[in-house]
Coordinates of C-alpha atoms in Angstrom, one line a residue:
X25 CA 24.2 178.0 36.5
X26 CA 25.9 177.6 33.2
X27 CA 29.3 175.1 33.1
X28 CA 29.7 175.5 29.6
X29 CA 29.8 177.7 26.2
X30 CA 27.8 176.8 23.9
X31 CA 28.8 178.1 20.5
X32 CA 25.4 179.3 18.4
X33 CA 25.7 177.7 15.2
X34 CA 23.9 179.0 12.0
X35 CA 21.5 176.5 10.1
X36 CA 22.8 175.4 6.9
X37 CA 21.3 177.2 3.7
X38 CA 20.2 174.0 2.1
X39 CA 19.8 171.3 4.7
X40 CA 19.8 167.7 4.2
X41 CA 16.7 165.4 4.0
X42 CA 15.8 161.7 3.0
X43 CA 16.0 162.5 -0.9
X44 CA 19.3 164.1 -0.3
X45 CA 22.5 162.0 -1.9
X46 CA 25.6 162.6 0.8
X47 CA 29.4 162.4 -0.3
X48 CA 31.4 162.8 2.9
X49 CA 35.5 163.3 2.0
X50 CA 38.1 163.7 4.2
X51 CA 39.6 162.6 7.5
X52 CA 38.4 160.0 9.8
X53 CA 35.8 162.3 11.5
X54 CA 34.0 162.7 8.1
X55 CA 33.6 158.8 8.5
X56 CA 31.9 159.4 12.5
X57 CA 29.6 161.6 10.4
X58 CA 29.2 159.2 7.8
X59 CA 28.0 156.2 10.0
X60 CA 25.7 158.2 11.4
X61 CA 24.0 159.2 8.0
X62 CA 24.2 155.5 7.6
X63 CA 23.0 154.6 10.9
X64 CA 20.0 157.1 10.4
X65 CA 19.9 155.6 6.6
X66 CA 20.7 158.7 4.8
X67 CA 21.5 158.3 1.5
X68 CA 25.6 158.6 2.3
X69 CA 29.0 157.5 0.5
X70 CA 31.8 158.4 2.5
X71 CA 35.6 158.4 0.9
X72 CA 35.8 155.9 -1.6
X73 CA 39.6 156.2 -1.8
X74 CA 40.1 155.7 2.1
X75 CA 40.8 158.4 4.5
X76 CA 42.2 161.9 3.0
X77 CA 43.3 164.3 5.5
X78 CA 44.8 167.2 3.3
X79 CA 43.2 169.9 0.9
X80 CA 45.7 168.9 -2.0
X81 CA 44.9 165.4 -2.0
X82 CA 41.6 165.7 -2.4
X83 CA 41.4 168.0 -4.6
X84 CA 43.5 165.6 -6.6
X85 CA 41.6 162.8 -6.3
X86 CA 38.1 164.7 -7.5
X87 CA 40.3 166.3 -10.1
X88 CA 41.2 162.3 -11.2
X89 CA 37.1 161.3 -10.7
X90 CA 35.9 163.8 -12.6
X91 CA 38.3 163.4 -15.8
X92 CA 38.5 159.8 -15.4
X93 CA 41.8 160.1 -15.4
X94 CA 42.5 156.7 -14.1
X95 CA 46.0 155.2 -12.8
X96 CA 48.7 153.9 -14.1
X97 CA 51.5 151.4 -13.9
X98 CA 53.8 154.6 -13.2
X99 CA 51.0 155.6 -10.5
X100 CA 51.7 152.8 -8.0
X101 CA 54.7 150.9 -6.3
X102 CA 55.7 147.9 -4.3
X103 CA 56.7 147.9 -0.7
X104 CA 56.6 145.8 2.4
X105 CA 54.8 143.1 0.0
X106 CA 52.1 145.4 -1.1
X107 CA 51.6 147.5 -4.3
X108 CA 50.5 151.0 -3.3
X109 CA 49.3 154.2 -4.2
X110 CA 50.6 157.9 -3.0
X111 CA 47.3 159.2 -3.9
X112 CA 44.8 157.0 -1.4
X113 CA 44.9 155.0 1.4
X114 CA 46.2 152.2 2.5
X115 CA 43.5 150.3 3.3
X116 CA 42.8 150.0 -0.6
X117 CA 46.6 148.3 -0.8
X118 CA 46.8 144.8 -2.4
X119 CA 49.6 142.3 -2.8
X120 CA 48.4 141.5 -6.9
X121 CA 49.7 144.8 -9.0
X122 CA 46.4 144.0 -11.5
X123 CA 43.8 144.0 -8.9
X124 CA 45.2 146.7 -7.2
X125 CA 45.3 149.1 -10.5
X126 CA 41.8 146.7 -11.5
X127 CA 40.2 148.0 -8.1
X128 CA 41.6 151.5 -8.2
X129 CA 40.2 152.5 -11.7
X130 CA 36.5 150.6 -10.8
X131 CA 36.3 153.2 -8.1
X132 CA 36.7 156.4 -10.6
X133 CA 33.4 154.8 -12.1
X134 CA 31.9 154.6 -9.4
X135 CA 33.1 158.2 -7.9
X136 CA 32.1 160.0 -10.5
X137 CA 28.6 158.7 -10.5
X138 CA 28.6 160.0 -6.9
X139 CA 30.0 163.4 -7.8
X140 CA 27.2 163.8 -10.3
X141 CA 24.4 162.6 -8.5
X142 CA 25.1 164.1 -5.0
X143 CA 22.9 166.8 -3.6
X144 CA 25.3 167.3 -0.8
X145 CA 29.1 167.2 -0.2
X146 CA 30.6 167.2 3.5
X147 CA 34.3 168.4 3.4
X148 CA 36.4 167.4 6.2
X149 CA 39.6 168.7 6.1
X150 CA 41.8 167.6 8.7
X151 CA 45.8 168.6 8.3
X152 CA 47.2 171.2 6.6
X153 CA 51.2 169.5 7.0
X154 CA 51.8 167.8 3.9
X155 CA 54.5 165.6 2.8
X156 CA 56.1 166.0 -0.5
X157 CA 58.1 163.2 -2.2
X158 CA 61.3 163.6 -3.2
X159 CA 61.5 161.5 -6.3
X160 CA 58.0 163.0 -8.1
X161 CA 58.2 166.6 -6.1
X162 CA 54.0 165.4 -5.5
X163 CA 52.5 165.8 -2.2
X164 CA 51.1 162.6 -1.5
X165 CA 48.0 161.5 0.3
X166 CA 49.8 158.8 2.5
X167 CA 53.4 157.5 2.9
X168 CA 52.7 154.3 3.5
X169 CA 55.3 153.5 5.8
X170 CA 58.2 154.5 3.4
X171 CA 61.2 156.0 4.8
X172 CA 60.3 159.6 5.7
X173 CA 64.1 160.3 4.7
X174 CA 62.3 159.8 0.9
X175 CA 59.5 162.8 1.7
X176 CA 59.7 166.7 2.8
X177 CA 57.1 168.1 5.3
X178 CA 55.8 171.3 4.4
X179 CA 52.8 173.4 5.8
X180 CA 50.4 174.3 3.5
X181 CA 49.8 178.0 3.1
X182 CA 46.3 179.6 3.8
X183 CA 46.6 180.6 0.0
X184 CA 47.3 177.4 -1.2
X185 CA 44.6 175.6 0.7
X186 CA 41.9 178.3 -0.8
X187 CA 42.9 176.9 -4.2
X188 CA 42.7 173.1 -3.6
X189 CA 39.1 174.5 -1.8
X190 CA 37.8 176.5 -5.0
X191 CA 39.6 173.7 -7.7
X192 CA 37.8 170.9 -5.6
X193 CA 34.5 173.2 -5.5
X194 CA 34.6 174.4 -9.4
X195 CA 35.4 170.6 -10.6
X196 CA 32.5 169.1 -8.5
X197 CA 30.1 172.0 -10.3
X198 CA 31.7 171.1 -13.6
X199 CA 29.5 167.9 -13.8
X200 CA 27.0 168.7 -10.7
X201 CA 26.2 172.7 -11.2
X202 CA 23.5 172.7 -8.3
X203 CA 26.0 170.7 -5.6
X204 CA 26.0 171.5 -2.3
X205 CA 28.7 172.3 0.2
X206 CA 29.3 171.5 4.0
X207 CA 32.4 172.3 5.2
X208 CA 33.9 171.2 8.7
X209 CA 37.6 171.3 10.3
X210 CA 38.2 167.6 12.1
X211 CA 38.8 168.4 15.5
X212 CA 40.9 165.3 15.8
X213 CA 44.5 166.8 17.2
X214 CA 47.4 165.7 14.8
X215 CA 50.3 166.2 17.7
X216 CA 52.2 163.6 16.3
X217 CA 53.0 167.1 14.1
X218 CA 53.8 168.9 17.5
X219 CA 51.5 171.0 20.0
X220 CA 52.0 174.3 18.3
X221 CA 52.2 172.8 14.8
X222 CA 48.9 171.5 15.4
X223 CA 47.0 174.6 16.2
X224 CA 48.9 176.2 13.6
X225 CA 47.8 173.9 10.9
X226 CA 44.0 174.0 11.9
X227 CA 44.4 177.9 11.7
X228 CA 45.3 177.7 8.4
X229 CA 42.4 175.5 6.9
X230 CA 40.3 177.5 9.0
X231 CA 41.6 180.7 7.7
X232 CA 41.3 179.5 4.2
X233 CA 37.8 178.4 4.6
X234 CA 36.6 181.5 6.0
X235 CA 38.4 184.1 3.4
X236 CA 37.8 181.5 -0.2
X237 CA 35.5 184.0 -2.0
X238 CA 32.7 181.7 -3.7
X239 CA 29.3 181.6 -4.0
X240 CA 28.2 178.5 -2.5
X241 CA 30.5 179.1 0.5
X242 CA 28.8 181.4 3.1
X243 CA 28.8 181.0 7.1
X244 CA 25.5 179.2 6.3
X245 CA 27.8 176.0 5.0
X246 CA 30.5 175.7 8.1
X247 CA 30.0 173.6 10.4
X248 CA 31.9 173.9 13.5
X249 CA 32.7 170.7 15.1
X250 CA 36.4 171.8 15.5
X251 CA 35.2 174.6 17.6
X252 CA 32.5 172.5 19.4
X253 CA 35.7 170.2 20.2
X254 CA 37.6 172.9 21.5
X255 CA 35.1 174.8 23.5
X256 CA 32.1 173.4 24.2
X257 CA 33.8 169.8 25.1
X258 CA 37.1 171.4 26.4
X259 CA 38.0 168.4 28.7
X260 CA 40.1 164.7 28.4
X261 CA 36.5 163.0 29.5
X262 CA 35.7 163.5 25.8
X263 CA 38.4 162.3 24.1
X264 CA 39.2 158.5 23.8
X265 CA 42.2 156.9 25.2
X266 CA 45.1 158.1 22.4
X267 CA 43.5 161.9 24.0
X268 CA 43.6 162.5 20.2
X269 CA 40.4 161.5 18.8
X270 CA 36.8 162.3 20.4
X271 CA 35.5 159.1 22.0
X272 CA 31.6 158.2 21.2
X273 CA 30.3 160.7 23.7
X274 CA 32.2 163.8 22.1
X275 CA 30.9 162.5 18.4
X276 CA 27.3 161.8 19.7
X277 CA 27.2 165.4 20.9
X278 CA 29.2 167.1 18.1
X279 CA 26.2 165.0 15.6
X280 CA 23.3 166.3 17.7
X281 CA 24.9 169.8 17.3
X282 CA 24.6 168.7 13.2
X283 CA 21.1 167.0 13.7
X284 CA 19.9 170.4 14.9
X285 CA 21.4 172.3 12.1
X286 CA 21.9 170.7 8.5
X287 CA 19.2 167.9 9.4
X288 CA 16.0 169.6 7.8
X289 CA 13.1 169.9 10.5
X290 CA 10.8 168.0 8.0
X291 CA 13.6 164.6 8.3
X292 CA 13.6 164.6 11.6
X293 CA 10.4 163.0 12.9
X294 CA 11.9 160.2 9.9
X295 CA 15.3 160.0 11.8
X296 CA 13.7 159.7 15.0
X297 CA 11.4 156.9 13.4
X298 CA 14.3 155.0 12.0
X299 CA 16.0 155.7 15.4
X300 CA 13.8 153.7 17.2
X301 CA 13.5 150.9 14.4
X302 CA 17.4 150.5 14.8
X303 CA 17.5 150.0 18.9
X304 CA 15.1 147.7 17.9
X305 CA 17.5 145.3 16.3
X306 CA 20.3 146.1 18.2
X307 CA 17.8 144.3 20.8
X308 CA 18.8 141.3 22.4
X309 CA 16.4 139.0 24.0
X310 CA 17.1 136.9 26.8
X311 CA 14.7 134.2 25.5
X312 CA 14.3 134.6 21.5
X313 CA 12.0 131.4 21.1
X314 CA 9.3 133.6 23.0
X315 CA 5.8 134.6 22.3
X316 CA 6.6 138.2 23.9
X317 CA 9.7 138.2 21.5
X318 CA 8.1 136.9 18.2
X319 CA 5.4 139.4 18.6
X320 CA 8.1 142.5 18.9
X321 CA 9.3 140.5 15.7
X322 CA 6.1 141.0 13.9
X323 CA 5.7 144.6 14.9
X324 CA 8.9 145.4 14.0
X325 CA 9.1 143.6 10.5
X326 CA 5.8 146.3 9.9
X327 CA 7.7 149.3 10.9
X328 CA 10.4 148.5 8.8
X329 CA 7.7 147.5 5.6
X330 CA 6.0 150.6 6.2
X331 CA 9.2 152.7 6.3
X332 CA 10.9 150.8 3.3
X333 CA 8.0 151.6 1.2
X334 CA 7.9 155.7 1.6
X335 CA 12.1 154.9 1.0
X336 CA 12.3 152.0 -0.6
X337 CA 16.8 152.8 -0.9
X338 CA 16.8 152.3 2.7
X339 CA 17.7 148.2 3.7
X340 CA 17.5 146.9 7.2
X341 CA 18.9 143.5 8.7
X342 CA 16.4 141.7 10.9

């Protein structure tokens, strides 16, 4: 008897592998993604301007990476004893205006070396309700607890989310012609934007992702973890307590579902190896002096040798 719907899910045209280079941008699902790349030592950076949510922001912010068009005194402000940025996260906020700028440009280095060197680039667009400040008419990536009174909400139109989608795909191929696209819709549920605003919103990146007319975007390069969300996990028991965000089950299912389809077949018996290796260490003995224990010591310092020596990027902690 069958309790569920499982949605069939086309392999990826150009799966990923060990000598694959990962850039996962986006919302906080692209980062469940990304610590399991980095759990299963793929070679994976994940959003190194914080959590993005929108189509515009990113776009901006690869539009900035790529140019090296780095910030400005005029770029940030001060509030609630912090200098910030409209353009990335909070988390990169700092109470020193030089370090902040300082640590804000380093990263354009950084991320461009990323967006030239990746095979791969996971796409995780979460929102399509923007705000838009006042002041500089510029949608901004976060408000950072400014007075919304300052900001207009907006919803982003299926046409204008197809541009930020092609800019952010032809600037990536500007300086990285054979990159790689994998495109997803989070299926966290923004309802702090309302119940119908929600679903409205995901139609429209959806819609836009599905109608952008571009080479290197067939149905080979979604992946539907919104839709496994929504049908395949269609109950509370998957999501965590906010009933917003999947809880580890729902993101350990929604990555097998991945595993099975952008994971090339020739990785796996690698993943599987490193799998093993990292329950391993998350071992804990009840007696660590032992001779039982310092011989699972030995035999696992050898797997991870042998291992580090076919990939010698991968690093493990014993």
């Amino acid at each position: 008897m069958q309790f569920r719907t499982p949605i069939p899910i086309t392999e990826i045209q150009f799966p990923i592998d060990y000598h694959s280079k990962i850039l996962s941008l986006g919302s906080c699902f692209a980062v469940n993604m990304a610590e399991k790349l980095e759990y299963f030592k793929f070679q994976n950076s994940c959003n190194p301007f914080g959590i993005i949510f929108n189509p515009v922001s990113i776009e901006k912010l690869v539009q900035r990476a790529v140019h090296k068009r780095f910030f400005t005194e005029e770029d940030i402000f001060y509030h609630n004893d912090l200098w910030h940025c409209f353009e990335v996260h909070s988390e990169l906020s700092n109470p020193d205006k030089a370090i902040f700028l300082d640590s804000l440009n380093d990263l354009f280095d950084l991320t461009n070396q990323q967006i030239s060197e990746s095979t791969h680039f996971l796409i995780t667009y979460g929102t399509a309700w923007v705000y838009r400040n006042k002041e500089s008419n510029q949608i901004v990536a976060n408000c950072h607890k400014v007075p919304q009174k300052q900001f207009t909400k907006e919803l982003l139109s299926v046409e204008r989310i197809q541009t930020a989608l092609q800019n952010t795909i032809q600037l990536i191929q500007t300086v990285n012609p054979e990159a790689k696209f994998i495109l997803t819709i989070s299926p966290v549920r923004h309802i702090k934007d309302g119940f119908v605003e929600n679903q409205w919103s995901k139609a429209h990146l959806i819609a836009a992702i599905h109608s952008t007319d571009n080479s290197q975007l067939t149905a080979h390069n979604y992946f539907p973890s919104y839709e496994i969300m929504m049908d395949e996990l269609r109950d509370y028991r998957f999501y965590a307590e906010d009933m917003l965000h999947p809880n580890q089950l729902a993101i350990d299912y929604i990555w097998q579902r991945f595993k099975e389809t952008a994971i090339s077949k020739s990785a796996l018996p690698v993943l599987e190896e490193i799998g093993s290796i990292q329950s391993s260490l998350n071992h804990r003995p009840f007696n660590p002096e032992s001779e039982s224990h310092q011989k699972f010591l030995v035999k696992l310092q050898k797997k991870i040798t042998d291992i580090c020596i076919r990939y010698p990027f991968m690093k493990f902690e014993l």
